[in-house]
Short mmCIF file of C-alpha atoms and ligand atoms in Angstrom, two decimals:
data_model
loop_
_atom_site.label_atom_id
_atom_site.label_comp_id
_atom_site.label_asym_id
_atom_site.label_seq_id
_atom_site.Cartn_x
_atom_site.Cartn_y
_atom_site.Cartn_z
CA MET J 29 47.62 -4.75 -3.30
CA VAL J 30 45.51 -4.87 -0.12
CA PHE J 31 42.18 -5.16 -1.71
CA SER J 32 42.48 -7.39 -4.43
CA GLY J 33 43.41 -11.11 -4.62
CA SER J 34 40.50 -13.97 -4.65
CA GLN J 35 39.31 -14.08 -1.04
CA THR J 36 38.56 -9.84 -1.65
CA LYS J 37 37.32 -10.20 -5.28
CA TYR J 38 33.79 -9.62 -4.03
CA PRO J 39 34.17 -9.18 -0.07
CA LEU J 40 31.06 -7.00 0.07
CA ASP J 41 28.10 -8.60 0.58
CA PRO J 42 24.85 -6.84 -0.58
CA THR J 43 22.67 -9.18 1.31
CA LEU J 44 24.28 -8.60 4.58
CA PRO J 45 21.95 -6.18 6.82
CA ALA J 46 25.36 -4.09 7.44
CA PRO J 47 25.21 -1.65 4.73
CA LEU J 48 28.01 -2.07 1.91
CA TYR J 49 29.74 1.38 2.99
CA PHE J 50 29.94 0.30 6.56
CA GLN J 51 31.28 -3.37 5.34
CA LEU J 52 34.11 -1.46 2.89
CA GLN J 53 35.00 0.44 6.36
CA LYS J 54 35.15 -2.54 8.34
CA MET J 55 37.39 -3.75 5.54
CA ILE J 56 39.84 -0.88 5.81
CA GLN J 57 39.99 -0.71 9.11
CA LYS J 58 41.15 -4.63 9.76
CA ALA J 59 43.66 -3.94 7.32
CA ILE J 60 45.24 -1.39 8.88
CA GLU J 61 44.82 -3.28 12.33
CA GLU J 62 46.32 -6.14 10.44
CA GLY J 63 49.54 -3.89 8.87
CA ARG J 64 48.43 -4.94 5.62
CA LEU J 65 47.92 -1.21 5.70
CA LYS J 66 50.44 1.21 7.28
CA PRO J 67 50.71 4.51 8.37
CA GLY J 68 51.49 7.05 5.37
CA ASP J 69 50.37 4.39 3.19
CA LYS J 70 48.27 5.45 0.14
CA LEU J 71 44.61 4.18 -0.40
CA PRO J 72 43.77 3.31 -3.85
CA SER J 73 41.57 5.70 -5.81
CA GLU J 74 38.07 5.86 -5.56
CA ARG J 75 37.69 4.77 -8.79
CA GLU J 76 39.81 1.50 -8.50
CA LEU J 77 38.29 0.93 -5.36
CA ALA J 78 35.19 1.00 -6.71
CA LYS J 79 36.21 -1.21 -9.82
CA THR J 80 38.01 -3.38 -7.46
CA LEU J 81 34.96 -4.06 -5.34
CA ASP J 82 32.47 -3.63 -7.98
CA ILE J 83 30.22 -1.53 -5.71
CA ASN J 84 29.40 2.64 -6.59
CA ARG J 85 32.08 5.52 -6.11
CA LEU J 86 29.81 7.11 -3.57
CA THR J 87 29.73 4.02 -1.30
CA VAL J 88 33.62 4.04 -1.57
CA ARG J 89 33.40 7.92 -0.55
CA HIS J 90 30.81 7.06 1.98
CA ALA J 91 32.85 5.08 3.93
CA THR J 92 36.54 6.71 3.50
CA ASN J 93 34.42 10.01 4.49
CA ALA J 94 33.16 8.11 7.75
CA LEU J 95 37.25 6.78 8.44
CA VAL J 96 38.44 10.79 7.42
CA ASN J 97 36.18 11.83 10.41
CA LYS J 98 37.31 9.32 12.64
CA GLY J 99 40.91 10.64 11.93
CA ILE J 100 41.97 6.88 10.60
CA LEU J 101 42.55 8.11 7.26
CA VAL J 102 43.42 11.36 5.66
CA ARG J 103 42.95 13.33 2.59
CA LYS J 104 45.91 15.33 1.18
CA ARG J 105 44.54 17.80 -1.51
CA GLY J 106 45.57 16.70 -4.99
CA LEU J 107 47.26 13.66 -3.63
CA GLY J 108 45.03 11.10 -2.47
CA THR J 109 43.38 9.31 0.81
CA PHE J 110 46.22 8.13 3.37
CA VAL J 111 46.24 6.05 6.49
CA ALA J 112 46.77 8.41 9.41
CA GLN J 113 49.75 8.42 11.58
CA THR J 114 48.86 6.91 14.87
CA LYS J 115 48.26 8.72 17.50
CA ILE J 116 50.09 8.89 20.50
CA ASN J 117 47.85 7.55 23.65
CA GLN J 118 48.62 9.45 26.41
CA GLY J 119 46.59 9.24 30.09
CA LEU J 120 46.82 12.16 32.33
CA PHE J 121 47.87 10.74 35.47
CA HIS J 122 51.20 11.57 36.39
CA LEU J 123 53.51 14.97 36.32
CA THR J 124 55.89 13.99 33.78
CA SER J 125 57.76 16.11 31.07
CA PHE J 126 57.30 15.99 27.59
CA THR J 127 60.86 14.82 27.09
CA GLU J 128 60.27 11.54 29.19
CA ASP J 129 56.34 11.04 27.65
CA MET J 130 58.46 10.43 24.72
CA LYS J 131 61.59 8.63 25.63
CA SER J 132 58.86 6.13 27.20
CA ARG J 133 57.59 5.05 23.76
CA GLY J 134 60.85 4.80 21.92
CA LEU J 135 60.40 8.23 20.18
CA LYS J 136 63.62 10.56 19.79
CA PRO J 137 62.36 13.98 21.69
CA ALA J 138 64.11 17.26 20.45
CA THR J 139 63.22 20.46 21.20
CA LEU J 140 63.90 24.04 18.93
CA LEU J 141 63.67 26.96 20.71
CA LEU J 142 61.24 29.78 19.45
CA SER J 143 61.95 32.96 21.42
CA PHE J 144 63.11 33.76 25.03
CA ALA J 145 62.40 37.00 26.93
CA ILE J 146 62.05 38.57 30.19
CA GLU J 147 59.18 40.55 30.75
CA THR J 148 56.12 41.61 32.93
CA PRO J 149 53.42 39.07 33.18
CA ASP J 150 49.66 39.88 33.16
CA LEU J 151 48.11 39.67 36.38
CA GLN J 152 46.61 36.21 35.65
CA VAL J 153 50.14 34.85 35.15
CA ARG J 154 51.35 37.24 38.50
CA GLU J 155 48.96 36.00 40.25
CA ASP J 156 49.41 32.27 39.57
CA LEU J 157 52.71 32.23 40.34
CA ASN J 158 52.61 34.09 43.51
CA LEU J 159 54.53 36.98 41.86
CA LEU J 160 55.05 40.50 43.71
CA GLN J 161 53.99 43.49 41.16
CA GLY J 162 56.73 44.44 39.30
CA GLU J 163 58.69 40.91 39.09
CA LYS J 164 59.33 39.69 35.98
CA ILE J 165 58.77 35.94 34.02
CA TYR J 166 60.96 34.30 31.57
CA LEU J 167 58.54 33.67 28.81
CA ILE J 168 59.91 31.01 26.58
CA GLU J 169 58.70 29.30 23.31
CA ARG J 170 59.53 25.94 22.33
CA LEU J 171 58.70 23.87 19.57
CA ARG J 172 58.86 20.04 20.73
CA LEU J 173 59.30 17.21 18.24
CA ALA J 174 59.08 13.63 18.03
CA ASN J 175 61.63 11.62 16.00
CA ASN J 176 61.65 15.36 13.41
CA GLU J 177 58.14 15.86 13.39
CA PRO J 178 56.10 18.79 15.38
CA MET J 179 54.18 17.78 18.26
CA ALA J 180 53.29 20.83 20.27
CA ARG J 181 54.04 24.18 20.78
CA GLU J 182 54.37 24.96 24.48
CA ILE J 183 54.77 28.62 25.82
CA SER J 184 56.41 28.66 29.33
CA CYS J 185 56.17 31.33 31.79
CA LEU J 186 58.64 31.04 34.84
CA PRO J 187 59.23 33.25 37.76
CA TYR J 188 62.40 35.27 37.14
CA PRO J 189 62.97 35.38 41.12
CA LEU J 190 63.32 31.64 41.25
CA PHE J 191 65.53 31.15 38.42
CA PRO J 192 68.26 33.98 38.37
CA GLY J 193 70.82 33.39 35.57
CA LEU J 194 68.64 31.05 33.52
CA LYS J 195 70.05 31.82 29.56
CA GLU J 196 69.01 31.32 26.32
CA THR J 197 71.71 28.45 26.03
CA ASP J 198 70.53 26.28 28.44
CA LEU J 199 66.96 26.05 26.71
CA GLU J 200 68.40 25.43 23.22
CA HIS J 201 68.00 21.81 23.96
CA GLY J 202 66.66 19.13 25.94
CA SER J 203 63.87 18.93 28.71
CA LEU J 204 63.04 22.49 30.63
CA TYR J 205 62.56 19.91 33.95
CA ASN J 206 65.77 18.16 33.84
CA LEU J 207 67.71 21.67 33.90
CA LEU J 208 65.26 23.26 36.28
CA ARG J 209 66.13 19.86 38.61
CA GLU J 210 69.92 20.30 37.59
CA LYS J 211 70.49 24.03 37.51
CA PHE J 212 68.17 24.91 40.52
CA ASN J 213 67.85 21.68 42.52
CA LEU J 214 64.12 21.90 41.87
CA SER J 215 61.75 18.83 42.80
CA LEU J 216 58.83 18.48 40.97
CA GLY J 217 55.41 18.24 43.68
CA ARG J 218 52.41 18.27 41.44
CA ALA J 219 50.25 20.29 39.13
CA ARG J 220 46.91 21.20 37.93
CA GLU J 221 45.60 21.33 34.49
CA THR J 222 43.46 21.81 31.74
CA LEU J 223 42.36 20.81 28.56
CA GLU J 224 40.27 22.01 25.99
CA ALA J 225 39.80 21.56 21.87
CA VAL J 226 40.57 25.34 19.97
CA ALA J 227 41.30 25.44 16.38
CA VAL J 228 44.77 26.44 15.44
CA GLU J 229 45.48 29.93 14.19
CA LYS J 230 47.80 31.03 11.61
CA LYS J 231 51.17 31.38 13.28
CA GLU J 232 50.41 27.93 15.34
CA ALA J 233 49.47 25.87 12.01
CA GLU J 234 52.92 26.86 10.58
CA PHE J 235 55.19 25.60 13.36
CA LEU J 236 52.86 22.46 13.82
CA GLY J 237 53.02 21.84 10.00
CA ILE J 238 49.16 21.44 10.16
CA LYS J 239 46.33 23.87 8.48
CA THR J 240 44.91 26.60 10.17
CA GLY J 241 41.77 26.07 11.51
CA ASN J 242 42.49 22.27 12.43
CA PRO J 243 41.82 21.44 15.82
CA VAL J 244 44.35 21.16 18.33
CA PHE J 245 44.54 20.51 22.32
CA LEU J 246 45.24 23.17 24.35
CA ARG J 247 46.88 22.33 27.81
CA GLU J 248 47.42 25.05 30.53
CA ARG J 249 49.64 23.58 33.19
CA LEU J 250 50.31 25.39 36.88
CA THR J 251 53.22 23.53 37.97
CA TYR J 252 54.50 23.16 41.72
CA THR J 253 57.79 22.09 43.58
CA GLU J 254 57.62 19.67 45.78
CA GLN J 255 57.13 22.40 48.88
CA GLY J 256 54.35 24.12 47.27
CA GLN J 257 55.70 26.60 45.43
CA PRO J 258 54.42 27.31 42.05
CA PHE J 259 57.08 27.90 39.76
CA GLU J 260 55.90 27.17 36.04
CA PHE J 261 52.71 28.46 34.32
CA VAL J 262 52.31 26.94 30.36
CA ARG J 263 50.17 27.02 27.42
CA SER J 264 50.89 23.73 24.93
CA PHE J 265 49.35 23.68 21.57
CA TYR J 266 49.06 19.59 20.99
CA ARG J 267 48.30 18.33 17.55
CA ALA J 268 44.90 16.68 17.72
CA ASP J 269 45.73 14.65 14.95
CA ARG J 270 48.56 13.11 16.68
CA TYR J 271 47.60 12.56 20.28
CA LYS J 272 44.44 11.17 21.71
CA PHE J 273 44.34 11.90 25.92
CA PHE J 274 42.96 9.27 28.23
CA PHE J 275 42.07 9.32 31.73
CA TYR J 276 40.25 6.72 34.49
CA LEU J 277 37.09 7.08 36.12
CA GLU J 278 35.52 5.12 39.02
CA ARG J 279 33.03 5.66 41.17
C1 GLP N 23 54.84 18.82 29.21
C2 GLP N 23 54.03 19.65 29.39
C3 GLP N 23 54.57 21.19 29.80
C4 GLP N 23 56.00 21.24 30.46
C5 GLP N 23 57.31 20.16 29.42
C6 GLP N 23 58.32 20.10 30.25
O1 GLP N 23 55.18 18.51 27.80
N1 GLP N 23 52.75 19.59 29.11
O2 GLP N 23 54.05 21.48 30.58
O3 GLP N 23 56.84 22.17 30.56
O4 GLP N 23 56.38 18.71 29.79
O5 GLP N 23 58.95 19.18 29.65
P1 GLP N 23 60.79 19.12 29.19
O6 GLP N 23 61.43 18.71 30.67
O7 GLP N 23 60.60 17.99 28.38
O8 GLP N 23 60.89 20.24 28.72
#
């Protein structure tokens, strides 16, 4: 066990200025960094840890709570406390697709088509996509998976006039961007994206395999072709427990 053995018999030192809960927190983090505890591993129970380390159970709880709040540990009701899955650390600098993002990390992307319809857009989408009144959109809902685990749910709006003859079967697997490139000769240009935190709703939560009310990142992207024509408005709900985004700032 990670927390036993001669070197760790009494590894916490009450004479140090750092409080015991903090020392334990660091000890758990170190075990994760060094690979002695891996994503999905179960931690010993609070009682066991308190006994092994000769500390109070409340101190253990204090340390594990702090790590749960940081997303490093997860508690599963009735099952115990586990090491969280490592997050996908994604920089937002380039216009890439989900498929490319997953493949570049050595993960296997997959897509589940949830719905496909031809609809009238609301005013905002109509304006964003430069559509005339009466022109329709394809409304496409997809669940995106990496190594069979749900990562995001995406609702894409594509202008019907730009992609005549797009079929449901075209979208059942694989990359939307590849399909548009191959079938409609589309070249990607740029995108405007917003990122905000929202609490996941019941339907979303079920698809993503997380609890209702948990946080998700809502990314809204308006994507343009190389010629400057808007061709996609998409709302993507990314699991906040599996994603971390980063940006570079300069001055
Ligand atoms: C990302 C973006 C979406 C975009 C999608 C295309 O997930 N957030 O806005 O629609 O990539 O990915 P793919 O070509 O794999 O379908």
